[in-house]
């Protein structure tokens, strides 16, 4: 008995909030409104292979494109009746882009900020009315050779017990990393016993 499954899970969510303040009269409606949007997108791709009593292999692929973990933006507008105009905001802005990457881990985190600096502009409104703003976090690949994280259980029958080796690795990566442990599964009457550990340390379940 065995199975082989390839899969892709894509999850995304968007939250949009709008707020406004205005002056209303019989002849006109004027004021300001702000649109705020929060966006999150995750993609997980991989495969599972199982052969009864022999092997269990799970691969979780690394993303080829940057994955948007979180993005928040706000945009203010002035409006008069049906006409609206984007508030450009204070001329001074901060817009740093920073990335923290590790080839050893294989992934990195990148952040981007776009924010108007209006705290010294005494006639400018406070945030978020001082201009468009944006903050985002992305997960990026740091090791171009890393394609997957692999969890592998290699098993074999030994009498009434099943013995094997458990490993977690990064095949073909620039820095290949492997964590290994041994396992043993045995049935003793109505009891089920699993032993997992390294050569000098073992845990029993």
mmCIF file with all atom_site columns, C-alpha atoms in Angstrom:
data_model
loop_
_atom_site.group_PDB
_atom_site.id
_atom_site.type_symbol
_atom_site.label_atom_id
_atom_site.label_alt_id
_atom_site.label_comp_id
_atom_site.label_asym_id
_atom_site.label_entity_id
_atom_site.label_seq_id
_atom_site.pdbx_PDB_ins_code
_atom_site.Cartn_x
_atom_site.Cartn_y
_atom_site.Cartn_z
_atom_site.occupancy
_atom_site.B_iso_or_equiv
_atom_site.pdbx_formal_charge
_atom_site.auth_seq_id
_atom_site.auth_comp_id
_atom_site.auth_asym_id
_atom_site.auth_atom_id
_atom_site.pdbx_PDB_model_num
ATOM 1   C CA . UNK A 1 1   ? 0.000   0.000  0.000  1.00 0.00 ? 1   UNK A CA 1
ATOM 2   C CA . UNK A 1 2   ? 1.323   3.410  -0.910 1.00 0.00 ? 2   UNK A CA 1
ATOM 3   C CA . UNK A 1 3   ? 0.401   6.893  -2.047 1.00 0.00 ? 3   UNK A CA 1
ATOM 4   C CA . UNK A 1 4   ? 1.958   9.932  -3.690 1.00 0.00 ? 4   UNK A CA 1
ATOM 5   C CA . UNK A 1 5   ? 0.354   13.356 -3.347 1.00 0.00 ? 5   UNK A CA 1
ATOM 6   C CA . UNK A 1 6   ? 1.375   16.667 -4.927 1.00 0.00 ? 6   UNK A CA 1
ATOM 7   C CA . UNK A 1 7   ? -0.341  19.748 -3.538 1.00 0.00 ? 7   UNK A CA 1
ATOM 8   C CA . UNK A 1 8   ? -0.534  23.502 -3.519 1.00 0.00 ? 8   UNK A CA 1
ATOM 9   C CA . UNK A 1 9   ? -2.226  25.572 -0.831 1.00 0.00 ? 9   UNK A CA 1
ATOM 10  C CA . UNK A 1 10  ? -2.801  29.251 -1.516 1.00 0.00 ? 10  UNK A CA 1
ATOM 11  C CA . UNK A 1 11  ? -4.312  31.472 1.161  1.00 0.00 ? 11  UNK A CA 1
ATOM 12  C CA . UNK A 1 12  ? -5.016  35.190 0.893  1.00 0.00 ? 12  UNK A CA 1
ATOM 13  C CA . UNK A 1 13  ? -7.050  37.652 2.896  1.00 0.00 ? 13  UNK A CA 1
ATOM 14  C CA . UNK A 1 14  ? -7.926  41.318 2.477  1.00 0.00 ? 14  UNK A CA 1
ATOM 15  C CA . UNK A 1 15  ? -9.374  43.636 5.078  1.00 0.00 ? 15  UNK A CA 1
ATOM 16  C CA . UNK A 1 16  ? -10.516 47.085 3.980  1.00 0.00 ? 16  UNK A CA 1
ATOM 17  C CA . UNK A 1 17  ? -11.681 49.821 6.338  1.00 0.00 ? 17  UNK A CA 1
ATOM 18  C CA . UNK A 1 18  ? -12.930 53.275 5.343  1.00 0.00 ? 18  UNK A CA 1
ATOM 19  C CA . UNK A 1 19  ? -13.559 56.247 7.592  1.00 0.00 ? 19  UNK A CA 1
ATOM 20  C CA . UNK A 1 20  ? -14.715 59.774 6.830  1.00 0.00 ? 20  UNK A CA 1
ATOM 21  C CA . UNK A 1 21  ? -15.524 63.126 8.398  1.00 0.00 ? 21  UNK A CA 1
ATOM 22  C CA . UNK A 1 22  ? -17.488 65.753 6.544  1.00 0.00 ? 22  UNK A CA 1
ATOM 23  C CA . UNK A 1 23  ? -19.612 68.883 6.606  1.00 0.00 ? 23  UNK A CA 1
ATOM 24  C CA . UNK A 1 24  ? -23.073 68.486 5.141  1.00 0.00 ? 24  UNK A CA 1
ATOM 25  C CA . UNK A 1 25  ? -25.479 71.126 3.867  1.00 0.00 ? 25  UNK A CA 1
ATOM 26  C CA . UNK A 1 26  ? -28.408 71.324 1.521  1.00 0.00 ? 26  UNK A CA 1
ATOM 27  C CA . UNK A 1 27  ? -26.133 72.257 -1.392 1.00 0.00 ? 27  UNK A CA 1
ATOM 28  C CA . UNK A 1 28  ? -22.812 70.499 -0.787 1.00 0.00 ? 28  UNK A CA 1
ATOM 29  C CA . UNK A 1 29  ? -20.975 67.775 1.098  1.00 0.00 ? 29  UNK A CA 1
ATOM 30  C CA . UNK A 1 30  ? -17.281 68.279 1.815  1.00 0.00 ? 30  UNK A CA 1
ATOM 31  C CA . UNK A 1 31  ? -14.664 66.590 3.954  1.00 0.00 ? 31  UNK A CA 1
ATOM 32  C CA . UNK A 1 32  ? -12.039 63.885 4.078  1.00 0.00 ? 32  UNK A CA 1
ATOM 33  C CA . UNK A 1 33  ? -12.043 60.103 4.020  1.00 0.00 ? 33  UNK A CA 1
ATOM 34  C CA . UNK A 1 34  ? -9.324  57.482 4.503  1.00 0.00 ? 34  UNK A CA 1
ATOM 35  C CA . UNK A 1 35  ? -9.107  54.025 2.946  1.00 0.00 ? 35  UNK A CA 1
ATOM 36  C CA . UNK A 1 36  ? -7.041  51.496 4.905  1.00 0.00 ? 36  UNK A CA 1
ATOM 37  C CA . UNK A 1 37  ? -6.235  48.080 3.481  1.00 0.00 ? 37  UNK A CA 1
ATOM 38  C CA . UNK A 1 38  ? -4.537  45.060 5.041  1.00 0.00 ? 38  UNK A CA 1
ATOM 39  C CA . UNK A 1 39  ? -3.375  42.242 2.739  1.00 0.00 ? 39  UNK A CA 1
ATOM 40  C CA . UNK A 1 40  ? -1.860  38.833 3.523  1.00 0.00 ? 40  UNK A CA 1
ATOM 41  C CA . UNK A 1 41  ? -0.931  36.057 1.081  1.00 0.00 ? 41  UNK A CA 1
ATOM 42  C CA . UNK A 1 42  ? 0.722   32.688 1.722  1.00 0.00 ? 42  UNK A CA 1
ATOM 43  C CA . UNK A 1 43  ? 1.499   29.835 -0.649 1.00 0.00 ? 43  UNK A CA 1
ATOM 44  C CA . UNK A 1 44  ? 2.662   26.364 0.420  1.00 0.00 ? 44  UNK A CA 1
ATOM 45  C CA . UNK A 1 45  ? 3.666   23.817 -2.217 1.00 0.00 ? 45  UNK A CA 1
ATOM 46  C CA . UNK A 1 46  ? 4.958   20.306 -1.696 1.00 0.00 ? 46  UNK A CA 1
ATOM 47  C CA . UNK A 1 47  ? 4.410   16.586 -1.956 1.00 0.00 ? 47  UNK A CA 1
ATOM 48  C CA . UNK A 1 48  ? 3.962   13.515 0.241  1.00 0.00 ? 48  UNK A CA 1
ATOM 49  C CA . UNK A 1 49  ? 5.137   9.986  -0.581 1.00 0.00 ? 49  UNK A CA 1
ATOM 50  C CA . UNK A 1 50  ? 4.237   6.979  1.544  1.00 0.00 ? 50  UNK A CA 1
ATOM 51  C CA . UNK A 1 51  ? 4.932   3.258  1.190  1.00 0.00 ? 51  UNK A CA 1
ATOM 52  C CA . UNK A 1 52  ? 3.569   1.145  4.015  1.00 0.00 ? 52  UNK A CA 1
ATOM 53  C CA . UNK A 1 53  ? 6.308   -0.083 6.315  1.00 0.00 ? 53  UNK A CA 1
ATOM 54  C CA . UNK A 1 54  ? 9.063   1.369  4.103  1.00 0.00 ? 54  UNK A CA 1
ATOM 55  C CA . UNK A 1 55  ? 9.115   5.118  3.643  1.00 0.00 ? 55  UNK A CA 1
ATOM 56  C CA . UNK A 1 56  ? 7.382   8.387  4.491  1.00 0.00 ? 56  UNK A CA 1
ATOM 57  C CA . UNK A 1 57  ? 8.743   11.453 2.699  1.00 0.00 ? 57  UNK A CA 1
ATOM 58  C CA . UNK A 1 58  ? 7.359   14.984 2.955  1.00 0.00 ? 58  UNK A CA 1
ATOM 59  C CA . UNK A 1 59  ? 8.760   17.818 0.842  1.00 0.00 ? 59  UNK A CA 1
ATOM 60  C CA . UNK A 1 60  ? 7.803   21.451 1.478  1.00 0.00 ? 60  UNK A CA 1
ATOM 61  C CA . UNK A 1 61  ? 9.069   23.613 -1.384 1.00 0.00 ? 61  UNK A CA 1
ATOM 62  C CA . UNK A 1 62  ? 10.584  27.042 -0.867 1.00 0.00 ? 62  UNK A CA 1
ATOM 63  C CA . UNK A 1 63  ? 8.869   29.974 -2.653 1.00 0.00 ? 63  UNK A CA 1
ATOM 64  C CA . UNK A 1 64  ? 10.411  31.066 -5.956 1.00 0.00 ? 64  UNK A CA 1
ATOM 65  C CA . UNK A 1 65  ? 8.765   34.483 -5.761 1.00 0.00 ? 65  UNK A CA 1
ATOM 66  C CA . UNK A 1 66  ? 8.623   36.785 -2.706 1.00 0.00 ? 66  UNK A CA 1
ATOM 67  C CA . UNK A 1 67  ? 5.666   35.840 -0.508 1.00 0.00 ? 67  UNK A CA 1
ATOM 68  C CA . UNK A 1 68  ? 3.636   38.761 0.883  1.00 0.00 ? 68  UNK A CA 1
ATOM 69  C CA . UNK A 1 69  ? 3.298   37.963 4.557  1.00 0.00 ? 69  UNK A CA 1
ATOM 70  C CA . UNK A 1 70  ? 1.634   41.248 5.471  1.00 0.00 ? 70  UNK A CA 1
ATOM 71  C CA . UNK A 1 71  ? 0.928   44.597 3.837  1.00 0.00 ? 71  UNK A CA 1
ATOM 72  C CA . UNK A 1 72  ? -0.883  47.571 5.323  1.00 0.00 ? 72  UNK A CA 1
ATOM 73  C CA . UNK A 1 73  ? -1.618  50.803 3.477  1.00 0.00 ? 73  UNK A CA 1
ATOM 74  C CA . UNK A 1 74  ? -3.688  53.910 4.124  1.00 0.00 ? 74  UNK A CA 1
ATOM 75  C CA . UNK A 1 75  ? -4.688  56.584 1.608  1.00 0.00 ? 75  UNK A CA 1
ATOM 76  C CA . UNK A 1 76  ? -6.426  59.882 2.488  1.00 0.00 ? 76  UNK A CA 1
ATOM 77  C CA . UNK A 1 77  ? -8.698  61.818 0.113  1.00 0.00 ? 77  UNK A CA 1
ATOM 78  C CA . UNK A 1 78  ? -10.433 65.201 0.163  1.00 0.00 ? 78  UNK A CA 1
ATOM 79  C CA . UNK A 1 79  ? -13.882 65.250 -1.371 1.00 0.00 ? 79  UNK A CA 1
ATOM 80  C CA . UNK A 1 80  ? -16.463 67.794 -2.470 1.00 0.00 ? 80  UNK A CA 1
ATOM 81  C CA . UNK A 1 81  ? -19.775 66.255 -3.453 1.00 0.00 ? 81  UNK A CA 1
ATOM 82  C CA . UNK A 1 82  ? -18.881 63.527 -5.973 1.00 0.00 ? 82  UNK A CA 1
ATOM 83  C CA . UNK A 1 83  ? -15.361 64.801 -6.678 1.00 0.00 ? 83  UNK A CA 1
ATOM 84  C CA . UNK A 1 84  ? -12.396 63.422 -4.686 1.00 0.00 ? 84  UNK A CA 1
ATOM 85  C CA . UNK A 1 85  ? -8.704  64.353 -4.671 1.00 0.00 ? 85  UNK A CA 1
ATOM 86  C CA . UNK A 1 86  ? -5.791  62.382 -3.279 1.00 0.00 ? 86  UNK A CA 1
ATOM 87  C CA . UNK A 1 87  ? -4.011  64.090 -0.371 1.00 0.00 ? 87  UNK A CA 1
ATOM 88  C CA . UNK A 1 88  ? -0.368  64.076 -1.462 1.00 0.00 ? 88  UNK A CA 1
ATOM 89  C CA . UNK A 1 89  ? 0.743   64.875 2.072  1.00 0.00 ? 89  UNK A CA 1
ATOM 90  C CA . UNK A 1 90  ? 3.942   66.324 3.473  1.00 0.00 ? 90  UNK A CA 1
ATOM 91  C CA . UNK A 1 91  ? 6.822   66.542 0.968  1.00 0.00 ? 91  UNK A CA 1
ATOM 92  C CA . UNK A 1 92  ? 9.243   64.844 3.357  1.00 0.00 ? 92  UNK A CA 1
ATOM 93  C CA . UNK A 1 93  ? 8.907   61.073 3.534  1.00 0.00 ? 93  UNK A CA 1
ATOM 94  C CA . UNK A 1 94  ? 10.791  58.074 4.835  1.00 0.00 ? 94  UNK A CA 1
ATOM 95  C CA . UNK A 1 95  ? 11.007  55.070 2.533  1.00 0.00 ? 95  UNK A CA 1
ATOM 96  C CA . UNK A 1 96  ? 13.550  52.512 3.779  1.00 0.00 ? 96  UNK A CA 1
ATOM 97  C CA . UNK A 1 97  ? 13.694  48.972 2.358  1.00 0.00 ? 97  UNK A CA 1
ATOM 98  C CA . UNK A 1 98  ? 15.542  46.444 4.506  1.00 0.00 ? 98  UNK A CA 1
ATOM 99  C CA . UNK A 1 99  ? 16.218  42.723 4.154  1.00 0.00 ? 99  UNK A CA 1
ATOM 100 C CA . UNK A 1 100 ? 17.599  40.206 6.602  1.00 0.00 ? 100 UNK A CA 1
ATOM 101 C CA . UNK A 1 101 ? 18.702  37.062 4.769  1.00 0.00 ? 101 UNK A CA 1
ATOM 102 C CA . UNK A 1 102 ? 20.497  33.891 5.813  1.00 0.00 ? 102 UNK A CA 1
ATOM 103 C CA . UNK A 1 103 ? 21.812  31.345 3.338  1.00 0.00 ? 103 UNK A CA 1
ATOM 104 C CA . UNK A 1 104 ? 22.145  28.894 6.209  1.00 0.00 ? 104 UNK A CA 1
ATOM 105 C CA . UNK A 1 105 ? 18.407  29.078 6.957  1.00 0.00 ? 105 UNK A CA 1
ATOM 106 C CA . UNK A 1 106 ? 17.621  29.515 3.261  1.00 0.00 ? 106 UNK A CA 1
ATOM 107 C CA . UNK A 1 107 ? 15.018  32.248 3.694  1.00 0.00 ? 107 UNK A CA 1
ATOM 108 C CA . UNK A 1 108 ? 14.948  35.941 4.523  1.00 0.00 ? 108 UNK A CA 1
ATOM 109 C CA . UNK A 1 109 ? 12.594  38.683 5.654  1.00 0.00 ? 109 UNK A CA 1
ATOM 110 C CA . UNK A 1 110 ? 12.239  41.996 3.802  1.00 0.00 ? 110 UNK A CA 1
ATOM 111 C CA . UNK A 1 111 ? 10.393  45.054 5.073  1.00 0.00 ? 111 UNK A CA 1
ATOM 112 C CA . UNK A 1 112 ? 9.338   48.239 3.286  1.00 0.00 ? 112 UNK A CA 1
ATOM 113 C CA . UNK A 1 113 ? 7.981   51.463 4.774  1.00 0.00 ? 113 UNK A CA 1
ATOM 114 C CA . UNK A 1 114 ? 6.507   54.525 3.079  1.00 0.00 ? 114 UNK A CA 1
ATOM 115 C CA . UNK A 1 115 ? 5.551   57.170 5.616  1.00 0.00 ? 115 UNK A CA 1
ATOM 116 C CA . UNK A 1 116 ? 5.088   60.968 5.380  1.00 0.00 ? 116 UNK A CA 1
ATOM 117 C CA . UNK A 1 117 ? 7.127   62.988 7.890  1.00 0.00 ? 117 UNK A CA 1
ATOM 118 C CA . UNK A 1 118 ? 4.737   65.691 9.067  1.00 0.00 ? 118 UNK A CA 1
ATOM 119 C CA . UNK A 1 119 ? 5.651   66.050 12.749 1.00 0.00 ? 119 UNK A CA 1
ATOM 120 C CA . UNK A 1 120 ? 7.542   69.330 12.072 1.00 0.00 ? 120 UNK A CA 1
ATOM 121 C CA . UNK A 1 121 ? 4.926   70.638 9.653  1.00 0.00 ? 121 UNK A CA 1
ATOM 122 C CA . UNK A 1 122 ? 2.786   72.580 12.109 1.00 0.00 ? 122 UNK A CA 1
ATOM 123 C CA . UNK A 1 123 ? -0.021  73.129 9.596  1.00 0.00 ? 123 UNK A CA 1
ATOM 124 C CA . UNK A 1 124 ? -0.116  69.478 8.511  1.00 0.00 ? 124 UNK A CA 1
ATOM 125 C CA . UNK A 1 125 ? -2.664  67.046 9.988  1.00 0.00 ? 125 UNK A CA 1
ATOM 126 C CA . UNK A 1 126 ? -1.626  64.056 12.057 1.00 0.00 ? 126 UNK A CA 1
ATOM 127 C CA . UNK A 1 127 ? -1.194  60.568 10.621 1.00 0.00 ? 127 UNK A CA 1
ATOM 128 C CA . UNK A 1 128 ? -3.049  58.956 8.851  1.00 0.00 ? 128 UNK A CA 1
ATOM 129 C CA . UNK A 1 129 ? -4.388  62.206 7.352  1.00 0.00 ? 129 UNK A CA 1
ATOM 130 C CA . UNK A 1 130 ? -0.910  63.533 6.513  1.00 0.00 ? 130 UNK A CA 1
ATOM 131 C CA . UNK A 1 131 ? -0.559  61.480 3.308  1.00 0.00 ? 131 UNK A CA 1
ATOM 132 C CA . UNK A 1 132 ? -0.401  57.966 1.837  1.00 0.00 ? 132 UNK A CA 1
ATOM 133 C CA . UNK A 1 133 ? 1.477   55.393 3.920  1.00 0.00 ? 133 UNK A CA 1
ATOM 134 C CA . UNK A 1 134 ? 2.473   51.778 3.477  1.00 0.00 ? 134 UNK A CA 1
ATOM 135 C CA . UNK A 1 135 ? 4.137   49.033 5.523  1.00 0.00 ? 135 UNK A CA 1
ATOM 136 C CA . UNK A 1 136 ? 4.914   45.557 4.212  1.00 0.00 ? 136 UNK A CA 1
ATOM 137 C CA . UNK A 1 137 ? 6.711   42.332 5.161  1.00 0.00 ? 137 UNK A CA 1
ATOM 138 C CA . UNK A 1 138 ? 7.791   39.680 2.645  1.00 0.00 ? 138 UNK A CA 1
ATOM 139 C CA . UNK A 1 139 ? 9.410   36.255 2.877  1.00 0.00 ? 139 UNK A CA 1
ATOM 140 C CA . UNK A 1 140 ? 12.113  35.798 0.217  1.00 0.00 ? 140 UNK A CA 1
ATOM 141 C CA . UNK A 1 141 ? 14.460  32.991 -0.783 1.00 0.00 ? 141 UNK A CA 1
ATOM 142 C CA . UNK A 1 142 ? 18.004  33.622 0.477  1.00 0.00 ? 142 UNK A CA 1
ATOM 143 C CA . UNK A 1 143 ? 19.655  30.513 -0.975 1.00 0.00 ? 143 UNK A CA 1
ATOM 144 C CA . UNK A 1 144 ? 19.099  30.177 -4.745 1.00 0.00 ? 144 UNK A CA 1
ATOM 145 C CA . UNK A 1 145 ? 20.044  26.472 -4.615 1.00 0.00 ? 145 UNK A CA 1
ATOM 146 C CA . UNK A 1 146 ? 17.537  25.602 -1.903 1.00 0.00 ? 146 UNK A CA 1
ATOM 147 C CA . UNK A 1 147 ? 14.366  24.159 -3.427 1.00 0.00 ? 147 UNK A CA 1
ATOM 148 C CA . UNK A 1 148 ? 12.774  22.139 -0.624 1.00 0.00 ? 148 UNK A CA 1
ATOM 149 C CA . UNK A 1 149 ? 12.783  21.193 3.029  1.00 0.00 ? 149 UNK A CA 1
ATOM 150 C CA . UNK A 1 150 ? 12.567  17.415 3.338  1.00 0.00 ? 150 UNK A CA 1
ATOM 151 C CA . UNK A 1 151 ? 11.228  15.260 6.183  1.00 0.00 ? 151 UNK A CA 1
ATOM 152 C CA . UNK A 1 152 ? 12.061  11.594 5.663  1.00 0.00 ? 152 UNK A CA 1
ATOM 153 C CA . UNK A 1 153 ? 11.277  8.437  7.638  1.00 0.00 ? 153 UNK A CA 1
ATOM 154 C CA . UNK A 1 154 ? 13.058  5.350  6.265  1.00 0.00 ? 154 UNK A CA 1
ATOM 155 C CA . UNK A 1 155 ? 11.601  2.172  7.814  1.00 0.00 ? 155 UNK A CA 1
ATOM 156 C CA . UNK A 1 156 ? 12.184  -1.555 7.826  1.00 0.00 ? 156 UNK A CA 1
ATOM 157 C CA . UNK A 1 157 ? 10.619  -4.527 9.560  1.00 0.00 ? 157 UNK A CA 1
ATOM 158 C CA . UNK A 1 158 ? 12.614  -6.245 12.286 1.00 0.00 ? 158 UNK A CA 1
ATOM 159 C CA . UNK A 1 159 ? 10.606  -9.137 13.680 1.00 0.00 ? 159 UNK A CA 1
ATOM 160 C CA . UNK A 1 160 ? 7.432   -7.730 15.205 1.00 0.00 ? 160 UNK A CA 1
ATOM 161 C CA . UNK A 1 161 ? 8.923   -4.224 15.394 1.00 0.00 ? 161 UNK A CA 1
ATOM 162 C CA . UNK A 1 162 ? 9.420   -1.503 12.805 1.00 0.00 ? 162 UNK A CA 1
ATOM 163 C CA . UNK A 1 163 ? 12.744  0.302  12.948 1.00 0.00 ? 163 UNK A CA 1
ATOM 164 C CA . UNK A 1 164 ? 13.897  3.280  10.956 1.00 0.00 ? 164 UNK A CA 1
ATOM 165 C CA . UNK A 1 165 ? 15.708  6.567  10.642 1.00 0.00 ? 165 UNK A CA 1
ATOM 166 C CA . UNK A 1 166 ? 14.123  10.012 10.783 1.00 0.00 ? 166 UNK A CA 1
ATOM 167 C CA . UNK A 1 167 ? 15.814  12.926 9.051  1.00 0.00 ? 167 UNK A CA 1
ATOM 168 C CA . UNK A 1 168 ? 15.098  16.569 8.309  1.00 0.00 ? 168 UNK A CA 1
ATOM 169 C CA . UNK A 1 169 ? 17.283  17.989 5.543  1.00 0.00 ? 169 UNK A CA 1
ATOM 170 C CA . UNK A 1 170 ? 17.749  20.585 2.809  1.00 0.00 ? 170 UNK A CA 1
ATOM 171 C CA . UNK A 1 171 ? 18.861  18.613 -0.281 1.00 0.00 ? 171 UNK A CA 1
ATOM 172 C CA . UNK A 1 172 ? 21.090  20.381 -2.856 1.00 0.00 ? 172 UNK A CA 1
ATOM 173 C CA . UNK A 1 173 ? 21.223  23.621 -0.823 1.00 0.00 ? 173 UNK A CA 1
ATOM 174 C CA . UNK A 1 174 ? 24.386  25.719 -0.662 1.00 0.00 ? 174 UNK A CA 1
ATOM 175 C CA . UNK A 1 175 ? 24.763  24.591 2.930  1.00 0.00 ? 175 UNK A CA 1
ATOM 176 C CA . UNK A 1 176 ? 23.161  21.177 3.232  1.00 0.00 ? 176 UNK A CA 1
ATOM 177 C CA . UNK A 1 177 ? 21.817  20.616 6.740  1.00 0.00 ? 177 UNK A CA 1
ATOM 178 C CA . UNK A 1 178 ? 20.628  17.299 8.114  1.00 0.00 ? 178 UNK A CA 1
ATOM 179 C CA . UNK A 1 179 ? 19.151  16.380 11.481 1.00 0.00 ? 179 UNK A CA 1
ATOM 180 C CA . UNK A 1 180 ? 18.848  12.649 12.118 1.00 0.00 ? 180 UNK A CA 1
ATOM 181 C CA . UNK A 1 181 ? 17.295  10.416 14.739 1.00 0.00 ? 181 UNK A CA 1
ATOM 182 C CA . UNK A 1 182 ? 16.444  6.742  15.052 1.00 0.00 ? 182 UNK A CA 1
ATOM 183 C CA . UNK A 1 183 ? 12.987  5.359  15.738 1.00 0.00 ? 183 UNK A CA 1
ATOM 184 C CA . UNK A 1 184 ? 11.425  2.059  16.729 1.00 0.00 ? 184 UNK A CA 1
ATOM 185 C CA . UNK A 1 185 ? 7.760   1.070  16.804 1.00 0.00 ? 185 UNK A CA 1
ATOM 186 C CA . UNK A 1 186 ? 6.670   -2.110 18.549 1.00 0.00 ? 186 UNK A CA 1
ATOM 187 C CA . UNK A 1 187 ? 3.427   -3.764 19.570 1.00 0.00 ? 187 UNK A CA 1
ATOM 188 C CA . UNK A 1 188 ? 3.423   -5.649 22.865 1.00 0.00 ? 188 UNK A CA 1
ATOM 189 C CA . UNK A 1 189 ? 0.003   -7.124 23.519 1.00 0.00 ? 189 UNK A CA 1
ATOM 190 C CA . UNK A 1 190 ? -2.382  -4.189 23.763 1.00 0.00 ? 190 UNK A CA 1
ATOM 191 C CA . UNK A 1 191 ? 0.489   -1.719 24.181 1.00 0.00 ? 191 UNK A CA 1
ATOM 192 C CA . UNK A 1 192 ? 2.008   0.386  21.419 1.00 0.00 ? 192 UNK A CA 1
ATOM 193 C CA . UNK A 1 193 ? 5.533   1.644  22.015 1.00 0.00 ? 193 UNK A CA 1
ATOM 194 C CA . UNK A 1 194 ? 7.447   4.285  20.042 1.00 0.00 ? 194 UNK A CA 1
ATOM 195 C CA . UNK A 1 195 ? 11.100  5.051  20.784 1.00 0.00 ? 195 UNK A CA 1
ATOM 196 C CA . UNK A 1 196 ? 12.754  8.078  19.165 1.00 0.00 ? 196 UNK A CA 1
ATOM 197 C CA . UNK A 1 197 ? 16.231  9.412  19.822 1.00 0.00 ? 197 UNK A CA 1
ATOM 198 C CA . UNK A 1 198 ? 19.846  9.879  18.770 1.00 0.00 ? 198 UNK A CA 1
ATOM 199 C CA . UNK A 1 199 ? 22.607  7.427  19.529 1.00 0.00 ? 199 UNK A CA 1
ATOM 200 C CA . UNK A 1 200 ? 23.016  8.671  23.119 1.00 0.00 ? 200 UNK A CA 1
ATOM 201 C CA . UNK A 1 201 ? 19.601  10.150 23.852 1.00 0.00 ? 201 UNK A CA 1
ATOM 202 C CA . UNK A 1 202 ? 16.201  8.500  23.486 1.00 0.00 ? 202 UNK A CA 1
ATOM 203 C CA . UNK A 1 203 ? 12.630  9.509  24.196 1.00 0.00 ? 203 UNK A CA 1
ATOM 204 C CA . UNK A 1 204 ? 9.801   7.051  24.801 1.00 0.00 ? 204 UNK A CA 1
ATOM 205 C CA . UNK A 1 205 ? 6.115   7.521  23.991 1.00 0.00 ? 205 UNK A CA 1
#
